[in-house]
Structures are given as structure tokens and as C-alpha cells.
Amino acid sequence: MRAMCLGLWLLSIPCDAQDNWRDVGMPHWTFGIRQVYTDPLSDSLIAIGEVTEVNDFGTPSLMTYKRGAWSTKLQPRGALRTAVRFGDTLVIAGGLWEVEGIAVSRIAAFYNNSWHPYGTFGDTLGNWGIRKLRVLNGTLYAVGGFEFVDGQLCNGIAKRENGQWVNVGDLEYIAADPILVDVIEYQGDIYACGAVSLAPDGARGIIRYDGTSWTAPGGGILGGPSGGLCMAIYQDELILGGTIHRSAGNAGHMIMRWNGEEWRGLGGHLRDQNNDT
């Protein structure tokens, strides 16, 4: 009986290690982290951002965290925004133009123990370059503010096939100069979100490719300056976060969910300190 009581008492003690945030000891000066990514091949955590030993935030860094310690693996020239493991190749991208003395065009890959160019991406609006890399069903996708990839019209989204970059479907209805920031697969279709609109009605914010054509699911995001910023799949629904206002007629405020047929709100919506959407 005394052992049972002791066990119940131990279970009642709050566990600070699980319930609170803890410092992971990021070294040097840190201005901001753009992405954290678990690398399955090296069994390490990759962090991308403005991390510097000399308080110079003009150079982005790729840091790795393993066995309780951080190390700086790479400091390329140009904006570094995203990284992903594609097979046995580590791919990094952004607005890069040089990686360890190798000239690149927005993207680079590490294989055979060295860095290599991994395609030629042409920007449309300044140096937007590539905003996000994702591997979906074994295929590598890149989205961003680029218009051409390896000489092909891509309008902000491309995929890697047979060792080269190709466009994704019919681009006729995607308005010029999109800046896509995320891509995901849901119910067999490819979704991309960002500052994008479709002709002729100007549906905006999020687009879907069903294998034949691009459309705006559920009419897209309603309202003026609106757009999707990030997506995830949760409980068999597509979750979309971004600049989304209920006052413009959207189902949610700043976040909403899609079941393949309609947009719906998520919980009580996101609200500010005045309990207002």
C-alpha cells in the first residue's frame, strides 16, 4: 500500500522538463532562424538563419545540432532560406549565388563529398529566388519567385524529374510574377500558396493542380491583400495559415482548413488580445 501511495505521489509531481521551454544553447549572435529541419540521414537537426560568430548578419548560416552540440556547417553567399534531404543528397536554396567558392543559381546540392550547382533559377521580382523545398511522394518540389528554371517557364513552381527541373502542369492561368512560399500534397493533388492569382477571375492566395489544370480551391482566399503562407496536413484536412480575414468572407481568420470540398474555420479562429478577429 505504501509503495502504491508513493507511486501516485510521484505521478502528481509536475515535470518541468516536459512542460516548459528550454534553451538549446544556440551559439554566437542569432538574428533569426528561418527553418529547422530534421535530417534523417545524419540524424541531426539543421537550423538555417542569421547566425554569426562576428556579429555580422549579412552572411546566413547552416547550423547542425547533434549530441547536444551545435556546429557551423556552411556559410554561403546570398539568402539561405530552406533545406531538405532528397535521397542521399542535401539540397539548400534561397537567393544563393556562391557556396564554398562554387557559383550557383539560387540552389545547391551536396553529394560525393562536395557542393554542386543544382539548376538555374531565374527571378521575376528582384532576388526572391526559392522560398521552400519539399519532397512529396519521392519528388522534390521548389516554390518561390522565379519565372524560369533551366530555360523552362515555371511561374514559381517546379519539380525535379530524371535529373532536371520541369514545370508543373499547364501554367496558362497563373498570373504573371507569382511568389509562392509553400507546397504540399493533399488527396493526390498538389497545392501551392503565396502571392499568386489565377486568371480570369483573379482567385488568389492558394492554387491546386489536379494533374490536368490549376484551379483555386473553394475560390481561394477572399479579400484584398491576402495570401497563404504555410500549409500542413492534420487529421485528414489541409490546414492553411496566412493573411486571411473573416471580414472578407473567409471561413477562418488567419487560419482555416480544407476537406477537399469546402473551407471551414479551425476551432474558435485566431483572435487578438481584445478577443477580436
PDB file of C-alpha atoms in Angstrom:
ATOM      1  CA  MET A   1       0.000   0.000   0.000  1.00  0.00           C
ATOM      2  CA  ARG A   2       2.842   2.389   0.881  1.00  0.00           C
ATOM      3  CA  ALA A   3       4.515   1.664  -2.481  1.00  0.00           C
ATOM      4  CA  MET A   4       1.276   2.424  -4.343  1.00  0.00           C
ATOM      5  CA  CYS A   5       0.876   5.719  -2.496  1.00  0.00           C
ATOM      6  CA  LEU A   6       4.483   6.672  -3.275  1.00  0.00           C
ATOM      7  CA  GLY A   7       3.901   5.903  -6.959  1.00  0.00           C
ATOM      8  CA  LEU A   8       0.759   8.060  -7.077  1.00  0.00           C
ATOM      9  CA  TRP A   9       2.637  10.899  -5.345  1.00  0.00           C
ATOM     10  CA  LEU A  10       5.458  10.741  -7.888  1.00  0.00           C
ATOM     11  CA  LEU A  11       2.992  10.858 -10.770  1.00  0.00           C
ATOM     12  CA  SER A  12       1.459  14.014  -9.309  1.00  0.00           C
ATOM     13  CA  ILE A  13       4.770  15.962  -9.429  1.00  0.00           C
ATOM     14  CA  PRO A  14       4.880  18.393 -12.421  1.00  0.00           C
ATOM     15  CA  CYS A  15       7.637  17.567 -14.899  1.00  0.00           C
ATOM     16  CA  ASP A  16       9.424  20.833 -15.654  1.00  0.00           C
ATOM     17  CA  ALA A  17      11.482  19.284 -18.448  1.00  0.00           C
ATOM     18  CA  GLN A  18       8.362  18.412 -20.442  1.00  0.00           C
ATOM     19  CA  ASP A  19       6.122  21.363 -19.578  1.00  0.00           C
ATOM     20  CA  ASN A  20       8.494  24.281 -20.179  1.00  0.00           C
ATOM     21  CA  TRP A  21      10.650  25.650 -22.971  1.00  0.00           C
ATOM     22  CA  ARG A  22      14.388  25.208 -22.529  1.00  0.00           C
ATOM     23  CA  ASP A  23      17.405  26.850 -24.137  1.00  0.00           C
ATOM     24  CA  VAL A  24      19.186  24.585 -26.638  1.00  0.00           C
ATOM     25  CA  GLY A  25      22.380  26.631 -26.474  1.00  0.00           C
ATOM     26  CA  MET A  26      22.444  28.243 -29.930  1.00  0.00           C
ATOM     27  CA  PRO A  27      25.954  29.791 -30.041  1.00  0.00           C
ATOM     28  CA  HIS A  28      27.134  33.207 -31.197  1.00  0.00           C
ATOM     29  CA  TRP A  29      24.763  36.013 -32.207  1.00  0.00           C
ATOM     30  CA  THR A  30      21.416  34.993 -33.638  1.00  0.00           C
ATOM     31  CA  PHE A  31      19.187  37.412 -35.532  1.00  0.00           C
ATOM     32  CA  GLY A  32      16.572  34.894 -36.634  1.00  0.00           C
ATOM     33  CA  ILE A  33      16.011  31.281 -37.648  1.00  0.00           C
ATOM     34  CA  ARG A  34      14.200  30.701 -40.954  1.00  0.00           C
ATOM     35  CA  GLN A  35      13.813  26.927 -40.829  1.00  0.00           C
ATOM     36  CA  VAL A  36      14.532  23.942 -38.613  1.00  0.00           C
ATOM     37  CA  TYR A  37      14.721  20.551 -40.279  1.00  0.00           C
ATOM     38  CA  THR A  38      15.404  17.050 -39.014  1.00  0.00           C
ATOM     39  CA  ASP A  39      17.914  15.384 -41.329  1.00  0.00           C
ATOM     40  CA  PRO A  40      17.172  11.637 -41.339  1.00  0.00           C
ATOM     41  CA  LEU A  41      20.479  10.648 -42.922  1.00  0.00           C
ATOM     42  CA  SER A  42      22.800  12.377 -40.468  1.00  0.00           C
ATOM     43  CA  ASP A  43      20.394  12.060 -37.519  1.00  0.00           C
ATOM     44  CA  SER A  44      20.870  15.739 -36.734  1.00  0.00           C
ATOM     45  CA  LEU A  45      18.826  18.922 -36.515  1.00  0.00           C
ATOM     46  CA  ILE A  46      19.536  21.529 -39.188  1.00  0.00           C
ATOM     47  CA  ALA A  47      18.831  25.194 -38.462  1.00  0.00           C
ATOM     48  CA  ILE A  48      19.021  27.907 -41.120  1.00  0.00           C
ATOM     49  CA  GLY A  49      19.216  31.594 -40.267  1.00  0.00           C
ATOM     50  CA  GLU A  50      21.314  34.626 -39.473  1.00  0.00           C
ATOM     51  CA  VAL A  51      23.770  33.124 -37.005  1.00  0.00           C
ATOM     52  CA  THR A  52      27.252  34.595 -36.838  1.00  0.00           C
ATOM     53  CA  GLU A  53      30.398  34.452 -34.727  1.00  0.00           C
ATOM     54  CA  VAL A  54      31.413  38.025 -35.556  1.00  0.00           C
ATOM     55  CA  ASN A  55      28.087  39.867 -35.206  1.00  0.00           C
ATOM     56  CA  ASP A  56      27.783  40.218 -38.998  1.00  0.00           C
ATOM     57  CA  PHE A  57      24.265  39.289 -40.083  1.00  0.00           C
ATOM     58  CA  GLY A  58      24.957  39.750 -43.774  1.00  0.00           C
ATOM     59  CA  THR A  59      26.025  36.103 -44.034  1.00  0.00           C
ATOM     60  CA  PRO A  60      23.456  33.323 -43.469  1.00  0.00           C
ATOM     61  CA  SER A  61      24.486  30.091 -41.780  1.00  0.00           C
ATOM     62  CA  LEU A  62      23.549  26.444 -41.833  1.00  0.00           C
ATOM     63  CA  MET A  63      23.969  25.029 -38.325  1.00  0.00           C
ATOM     64  CA  THR A  64      23.645  21.419 -37.196  1.00  0.00           C
ATOM     65  CA  TYR A  65      22.739  20.151 -33.733  1.00  0.00           C
ATOM     66  CA  LYS A  66      23.787  16.660 -32.702  1.00  0.00           C
ATOM     67  CA  ARG A  67      24.612  15.007 -29.392  1.00  0.00           C
ATOM     68  CA  GLY A  68      23.896  18.219 -27.521  1.00  0.00           C
ATOM     69  CA  ALA A  69      26.254  20.467 -29.510  1.00  0.00           C
ATOM     70  CA  TRP A  70      25.936  22.996 -32.346  1.00  0.00           C
ATOM     71  CA  SER A  71      28.379  23.357 -35.228  1.00  0.00           C
ATOM     72  CA  THR A  72      28.502  25.684 -38.227  1.00  0.00           C
ATOM     73  CA  LYS A  73      28.468  23.597 -41.392  1.00  0.00           C
ATOM     74  CA  LEU A  74      28.088  26.209 -44.085  1.00  0.00           C
ATOM     75  CA  GLN A  75      28.083  29.974 -44.692  1.00  0.00           C
ATOM     76  CA  PRO A  76      27.136  30.549 -48.357  1.00  0.00           C
ATOM     77  CA  ARG A  77      26.798  33.870 -50.153  1.00  0.00           C
ATOM     78  CA  GLY A  78      23.246  35.052 -50.727  1.00  0.00           C
ATOM     79  CA  ALA A  79      20.000  34.409 -48.867  1.00  0.00           C
ATOM     80  CA  LEU A  80      19.678  30.884 -47.451  1.00  0.00           C
ATOM     81  CA  ARG A  81      16.038  30.019 -46.784  1.00  0.00           C
ATOM     82  CA  THR A  82      15.367  26.292 -46.999  1.00  0.00           C
ATOM     83  CA  ALA A  83      16.988  22.841 -46.908  1.00  0.00           C
ATOM     84  CA  VAL A  84      15.781  19.298 -47.476  1.00  0.00           C
ATOM     85  CA  ARG A  85      17.237  15.812 -47.818  1.00  0.00           C
ATOM     86  CA  PHE A  86      16.433  14.326 -51.242  1.00  0.00           C
ATOM     87  CA  GLY A  87      17.594  10.728 -51.251  1.00  0.00           C
ATOM     88  CA  ASP A  88      21.244  10.859 -50.192  1.00  0.00           C
ATOM     89  CA  THR A  89      21.595  14.477 -51.357  1.00  0.00           C
ATOM     90  CA  LEU A  90      21.273  17.546 -49.137  1.00  0.00           C
ATOM     91  CA  VAL A  91      19.683  20.386 -51.129  1.00  0.00           C
ATOM     92  CA  ILE A  92      19.744  24.030 -49.980  1.00  0.00           C
ATOM     93  CA  ALA A  93      18.130  27.003 -51.682  1.00  0.00           C
ATOM     94  CA  GLY A  94      17.128  30.653 -51.447  1.00  0.00           C
ATOM     95  CA  GLY A  95      18.803  33.575 -53.169  1.00  0.00           C
ATOM     96  CA  LEU A  96      22.204  31.876 -53.277  1.00  0.00           C
ATOM     97  CA  TRP A  97      24.942  32.746 -55.742  1.00  0.00           C
ATOM     98  CA  GLU A  98      28.000  31.037 -54.247  1.00  0.00           C
ATOM     99  CA  VAL A  99      28.588  28.025 -51.983  1.00  0.00           C
ATOM    100  CA  GLU A 100      32.144  27.294 -50.847  1.00  0.00           C
ATOM    101  CA  GLY A 101      33.593  29.010 -53.907  1.00  0.00           C
ATOM    102  CA  ILE A 102      31.197  27.264 -56.340  1.00  0.00           C
ATOM    103  CA  ALA A 103      28.940  29.534 -58.414  1.00  0.00           C
ATOM    104  CA  VAL A 104      25.263  28.511 -58.127  1.00  0.00           C
ATOM    105  CA  SER A 105      21.922  29.901 -59.254  1.00  0.00           C
ATOM    106  CA  ARG A 106      19.663  30.056 -56.163  1.00  0.00           C
ATOM    107  CA  ILE A 107      20.157  26.365 -55.317  1.00  0.00           C
ATOM    108  CA  ALA A 108      22.961  23.927 -54.482  1.00  0.00           C
ATOM    109  CA  ALA A 109      23.318  20.236 -53.606  1.00  0.00           C
ATOM    110  CA  PHE A 110      25.831  18.328 -51.522  1.00  0.00           C
ATOM    111  CA  TYR A 111      26.827  14.890 -52.826  1.00  0.00           C
ATOM    112  CA  ASN A 112      30.070  12.997 -53.477  1.00  0.00           C
ATOM    113  CA  ASN A 113      31.569  14.958 -50.586  1.00  0.00           C
ATOM    114  CA  SER A 114      31.272  18.357 -52.270  1.00  0.00           C
ATOM    115  CA  TRP A 115      28.786  21.096 -53.244  1.00  0.00           C
ATOM    116  CA  HIS A 116      27.412  21.375 -56.782  1.00  0.00           C
ATOM    117  CA  PRO A 117      25.051  23.659 -58.748  1.00  0.00           C
ATOM    118  CA  TYR A 118      21.564  22.134 -58.929  1.00  0.00           C
ATOM    119  CA  GLY A 119      19.759  24.039 -61.656  1.00  0.00           C
ATOM    120  CA  THR A 120      19.431  27.595 -62.958  1.00  0.00           C
ATOM    121  CA  PHE A 121      16.533  29.577 -61.465  1.00  0.00           C
ATOM    122  CA  GLY A 122      15.611  32.957 -62.950  1.00  0.00           C
ATOM    123  CA  ASP A 123      13.914  35.536 -60.692  1.00  0.00           C
ATOM    124  CA  THR A 124      10.961  37.694 -61.676  1.00  0.00           C
ATOM    125  CA  LEU A 125      10.855  40.222 -58.831  1.00  0.00           C
ATOM    126  CA  GLY A 126      14.278  41.127 -57.509  1.00  0.00           C
ATOM    127  CA  ASN A 127      16.051  38.429 -55.520  1.00  0.00           C
ATOM    128  CA  TRP A 128      13.064  36.402 -54.294  1.00  0.00           C
ATOM    129  CA  GLY A 129      14.595  33.175 -55.556  1.00  0.00           C
ATOM    130  CA  ILE A 130      13.402  29.947 -53.931  1.00  0.00           C
ATOM    131  CA  ARG A 131      11.270  30.159 -50.811  1.00  0.00           C
ATOM    132  CA  LYS A 132      10.650  26.490 -49.964  1.00  0.00           C
ATOM    133  CA  LEU A 133      11.797  22.972 -50.858  1.00  0.00           C
ATOM    134  CA  ARG A 134       9.659  19.913 -50.123  1.00  0.00           C
ATOM    135  CA  VAL A 135       9.842  16.235 -51.022  1.00  0.00           C
ATOM    136  CA  LEU A 136       6.341  14.961 -51.820  1.00  0.00           C
ATOM    137  CA  ASN A 137       5.858  11.282 -52.625  1.00  0.00           C
ATOM    138  CA  GLY A 138       9.512  10.936 -53.587  1.00  0.00           C
ATOM    139  CA  THR A 139       9.520  14.018 -55.839  1.00  0.00           C
ATOM    140  CA  LEU A 140      11.426  17.201 -54.987  1.00  0.00           C
ATOM    141  CA  TYR A 141       9.463  20.453 -55.426  1.00  0.00           C
ATOM    142  CA  ALA A 142      10.699  24.052 -55.314  1.00  0.00           C
ATOM    143  CA  VAL A 143       8.498  27.137 -54.975  1.00  0.00           C
ATOM    144  CA  GLY A 144       9.400  30.819 -54.964  1.00  0.00           C
ATOM    145  CA  GLY A 145       9.560  33.990 -57.031  1.00  0.00           C
ATOM    146  CA  PHE A 146      11.277  32.533 -60.070  1.00  0.00           C
ATOM    147  CA  GLU A 147       9.873  32.573 -63.602  1.00  0.00           C
ATOM    148  CA  PHE A 148      12.216  30.214 -65.442  1.00  0.00           C
ATOM    149  CA  VAL A 149      14.116  27.095 -64.407  1.00  0.00           C
ATOM    150  CA  ASP A 150      16.731  25.626 -66.735  1.00  0.00           C
ATOM    151  CA  GLY A 151      15.173  27.641 -69.551  1.00  0.00           C
ATOM    152  CA  GLN A 152      11.608  26.424 -68.947  1.00  0.00           C
ATOM    153  CA  LEU A 153       8.688  28.657 -67.925  1.00  0.00           C
ATOM    154  CA  CYS A 154       7.688  27.566 -64.426  1.00  0.00           C
ATOM    155  CA  ASN A 155       5.950  30.585 -62.815  1.00  0.00           C
ATOM    156  CA  GLY A 156       7.055  29.952 -59.268  1.00  0.00           C
ATOM    157  CA  ILE A 157       6.825  26.154 -59.008  1.00  0.00           C
ATOM    158  CA  ALA A 158       8.993  23.348 -60.406  1.00  0.00           C
ATOM    159  CA  LYS A 159       9.718  19.695 -59.699  1.00  0.00           C
ATOM    160  CA  ARG A 160      12.770  17.509 -60.156  1.00  0.00           C
ATOM    161  CA  GLU A 161      12.399  14.648 -62.654  1.00  0.00           C
ATOM    162  CA  ASN A 162      15.102  12.498 -64.266  1.00  0.00           C
ATOM    163  CA  GLY A 163      17.878  14.733 -63.012  1.00  0.00           C
ATOM    164  CA  GLN A 164      16.397  18.026 -64.222  1.00  0.00           C
ATOM    165  CA  TRP A 165      13.792  20.640 -63.291  1.00  0.00           C
ATOM    166  CA  VAL A 166      10.448  20.707 -65.127  1.00  0.00           C
ATOM    167  CA  ASN A 167       7.273  22.760 -64.824  1.00  0.00           C
ATOM    168  CA  VAL A 168       4.158  21.538 -63.020  1.00  0.00           C
ATOM    169  CA  GLY A 169       1.168  21.367 -65.334  1.00  0.00           C
ATOM    170  CA  ASP A 170      -0.476  23.975 -67.516  1.00  0.00           C
ATOM    171  CA  LEU A 171       0.689  27.440 -66.445  1.00  0.00           C
ATOM    172  CA  GLU A 172      -1.669  29.362 -68.717  1.00  0.00           C
ATOM    173  CA  TYR A 173      -3.965  30.615 -65.958  1.00  0.00           C
ATOM    174  CA  ILE A 174      -1.357  31.531 -63.337  1.00  0.00           C
ATOM    175  CA  ALA A 175      -0.999  35.315 -63.399  1.00  0.00           C
ATOM    176  CA  ALA A 176       2.467  36.735 -64.044  1.00  0.00           C
ATOM    177  CA  ASP A 177       5.086  37.168 -61.311  1.00  0.00           C
ATOM    178  CA  PRO A 178       3.775  34.889 -58.555  1.00  0.00           C
ATOM    179  CA  ILE A 179       5.714  34.446 -55.316  1.00  0.00           C
ATOM    180  CA  LEU A 180       4.864  31.016 -53.949  1.00  0.00           C
ATOM    181  CA  VAL A 181       6.036  30.214 -50.426  1.00  0.00           C
ATOM    182  CA  ASP A 182       4.850  26.658 -49.672  1.00  0.00           C
ATOM    183  CA  VAL A 183       3.798  23.487 -51.478  1.00  0.00           C
ATOM    184  CA  ILE A 184       2.126  20.305 -50.244  1.00  0.00           C
ATOM    185  CA  GLU A 185       0.209  17.251 -51.489  1.00  0.00           C
ATOM    186  CA  TYR A 186      -3.332  16.571 -50.341  1.00  0.00           C
ATOM    187  CA  GLN A 187      -5.714  13.878 -51.614  1.00  0.00           C
ATOM    188  CA  GLY A 188      -3.452  13.268 -54.605  1.00  0.00           C
ATOM    189  CA  ASP A 189      -3.382  16.922 -55.732  1.00  0.00           C
ATOM    190  CA  ILE A 190      -0.560  19.465 -55.454  1.00  0.00           C
ATOM    191  CA  TYR A 191      -1.350  22.683 -53.553  1.00  0.00           C
ATOM    192  CA  ALA A 192       0.801  25.824 -53.587  1.00  0.00           C
ATOM    193  CA  CYS A 193       0.211  29.059 -51.686  1.00  0.00           C
ATOM    194  CA  GLY A 194       1.585  32.588 -51.617  1.00  0.00           C
ATOM    195  CA  ALA A 195       1.161  35.815 -53.549  1.00  0.00           C
ATOM    196  CA  VAL A 196      -0.492  34.200 -56.544  1.00  0.00           C
ATOM    197  CA  SER A 197      -3.684  34.651 -58.537  1.00  0.00           C
ATOM    198  CA  LEU A 198      -5.467  32.855 -61.343  1.00  0.00           C
ATOM    199  CA  ALA A 199      -6.977  34.353 -64.474  1.00  0.00           C
ATOM    200  CA  PRO A 200      -9.604  35.285 -65.474  1.00  0.00           C
ATOM    201  CA  ASP A 201     -11.380  35.911 -62.131  1.00  0.00           C
ATOM    202  CA  GLY A 202      -8.299  36.683 -60.039  1.00  0.00           C
ATOM    203  CA  ALA A 203      -8.871  33.999 -57.387  1.00  0.00           C
ATOM    204  CA  ARG A 204      -5.856  34.249 -55.122  1.00  0.00           C
ATOM    205  CA  GLY A 205      -3.748  33.008 -52.260  1.00  0.00           C
ATOM    206  CA  ILE A 206      -3.776  29.252 -52.889  1.00  0.00           C
ATOM    207  CA  ILE A 207      -3.895  27.117 -56.028  1.00  0.00           C
ATOM    208  CA  ARG A 208      -4.354  23.403 -56.716  1.00  0.00           C
ATOM    209  CA  TYR A 209      -3.097  21.168 -59.515  1.00  0.00           C
ATOM    210  CA  ASP A 210      -5.198  18.035 -60.107  1.00  0.00           C
ATOM    211  CA  GLY A 211      -2.946  16.543 -62.780  1.00  0.00           C
ATOM    212  CA  THR A 212      -4.700  18.438 -65.565  1.00  0.00           C
ATOM    213  CA  SER A 213      -5.072  22.107 -64.652  1.00  0.00           C
ATOM    214  CA  TRP A 214      -4.601  24.699 -61.923  1.00  0.00           C
ATOM    215  CA  THR A 215      -7.647  25.954 -60.002  1.00  0.00           C
ATOM    216  CA  ALA A 216      -8.255  27.906 -56.780  1.00  0.00           C
ATOM    217  CA  PRO A 217      -9.802  25.512 -54.215  1.00  0.00           C
ATOM    218  CA  GLY A 218     -13.033  26.899 -52.828  1.00  0.00           C
ATOM    219  CA  GLY A 219     -12.477  30.182 -54.650  1.00  0.00           C
ATOM    220  CA  GLY A 220      -9.137  30.761 -52.935  1.00  0.00           C
ATOM    221  CA  ILE A 221      -8.616  33.348 -50.201  1.00  0.00           C
ATOM    222  CA  LEU A 222     -11.096  36.201 -50.358  1.00  0.00           C
ATOM    223  CA  GLY A 223     -10.268  39.853 -49.830  1.00  0.00           C
ATOM    224  CA  GLY A 224      -7.693  42.404 -50.934  1.00  0.00           C
ATOM    225  CA  PRO A 225      -4.095  41.924 -49.758  1.00  0.00           C
ATOM    226  CA  SER A 226      -4.419  38.253 -48.852  1.00  0.00           C
ATOM    227  CA  GLY A 227      -2.334  35.147 -49.347  1.00  0.00           C
ATOM    228  CA  GLY A 228      -1.338  31.802 -47.899  1.00  0.00           C
ATOM    229  CA  LEU A 229       1.980  31.476 -46.054  1.00  0.00           C
ATOM    230  CA  CYS A 230       2.177  27.894 -44.780  1.00  0.00           C
ATOM    231  CA  MET A 231       0.364  24.553 -45.024  1.00  0.00           C
ATOM    232  CA  ALA A 232       0.195  21.257 -43.156  1.00  0.00           C
ATOM    233  CA  ILE A 233      -1.939  18.111 -43.160  1.00  0.00           C
ATOM    234  CA  TYR A 234      -3.701  17.473 -39.847  1.00  0.00           C
ATOM    235  CA  GLN A 235      -6.406  14.883 -39.156  1.00  0.00           C
ATOM    236  CA  ASP A 236      -7.006  14.308 -42.877  1.00  0.00           C
ATOM    237  CA  GLU A 237      -7.513  18.005 -43.620  1.00  0.00           C
ATOM    238  CA  LEU A 238      -5.343  20.649 -45.249  1.00  0.00           C
ATOM    239  CA  ILE A 239      -4.529  23.453 -42.810  1.00  0.00           C
ATOM    240  CA  LEU A 240      -3.729  26.848 -44.360  1.00  0.00           C
ATOM    241  CA  GLY A 241      -2.221  29.766 -42.453  1.00  0.00           C
ATOM    242  CA  GLY A 242      -1.616  33.232 -43.795  1.00  0.00           C
ATOM    243  CA  THR A 243      -3.147  36.656 -44.317  1.00  0.00           C
ATOM    244  CA  ILE A 244      -6.778  35.545 -44.141  1.00  0.00           C
ATOM    245  CA  HIS A 245      -9.591  37.773 -42.857  1.00  0.00           C
ATOM    246  CA  ARG A 246     -13.061  36.595 -41.813  1.00  0.00           C
ATOM    247  CA  SER A 247     -14.392  40.064 -42.562  1.00  0.00           C
ATOM    248  CA  ALA A 248     -13.656  39.431 -46.261  1.00  0.00           C
ATOM    249  CA  GLY A 249     -15.903  36.355 -46.249  1.00  0.00           C
ATOM    250  CA  ASN A 250     -13.333  33.651 -45.477  1.00  0.00           C
ATOM    251  CA  ALA A 251     -14.239  30.679 -43.305  1.00  0.00           C
ATOM    252  CA  GLY A 252     -11.447  31.376 -40.817  1.00  0.00           C
ATOM    253  CA  HIS A 253      -9.311  34.220 -39.538  1.00  0.00           C
ATOM    254  CA  MET A 254      -5.587  33.831 -40.312  1.00  0.00           C
ATOM    255  CA  ILE A 255      -6.034  30.054 -40.374  1.00  0.00           C
ATOM    256  CA  MET A 256      -8.605  27.703 -41.931  1.00  0.00           C
ATOM    257  CA  ARG A 257      -8.999  24.105 -43.045  1.00  0.00           C
ATOM    258  CA  TRP A 258      -9.946  22.402 -46.307  1.00  0.00           C
ATOM    259  CA  ASN A 259     -11.534  18.931 -46.564  1.00  0.00           C
ATOM    260  CA  GLY A 260     -11.365  18.665 -50.343  1.00  0.00           C
ATOM    261  CA  GLU A 261     -14.762  20.287 -50.852  1.00  0.00           C
ATOM    262  CA  GLU A 262     -15.062  23.388 -48.668  1.00  0.00           C
ATOM    263  CA  TRP A 263     -13.161  25.751 -46.378  1.00  0.00           C
ATOM    264  CA  ARG A 264     -14.044  25.769 -42.698  1.00  0.00           C
ATOM    265  CA  GLY A 265     -12.820  27.572 -39.629  1.00  0.00           C
ATOM    266  CA  LEU A 266     -10.425  25.992 -37.164  1.00  0.00           C
ATOM    267  CA  GLY A 267     -11.648  25.996 -33.570  1.00  0.00           C
ATOM    268  CA  GLY A 268     -12.580  29.484 -32.415  1.00  0.00           C
ATOM    269  CA  HIS A 269     -10.346  31.171 -35.020  1.00  0.00           C
ATOM    270  CA  LEU A 270      -7.257  33.181 -34.110  1.00  0.00           C
ATOM    271  CA  ARG A 271      -8.000  36.313 -32.102  1.00  0.00           C
ATOM    272  CA  ASP A 272      -6.046  39.248 -30.747  1.00  0.00           C
ATOM    273  CA  GLN A 273      -5.722  40.427 -27.131  1.00  0.00           C
ATOM    274  CA  ASN A 274      -9.115  42.140 -27.390  1.00  0.00           C
ATOM    275  CA  ASN A 275     -10.767  38.832 -28.395  1.00  0.00           C
ATOM    276  CA  ASP A 276     -11.359  40.277 -31.842  1.00  0.00           C
ATOM    277  CA  THR A 277     -10.673  38.700 -35.239  1.00  0.00           C
TER     278      THR A 277
END
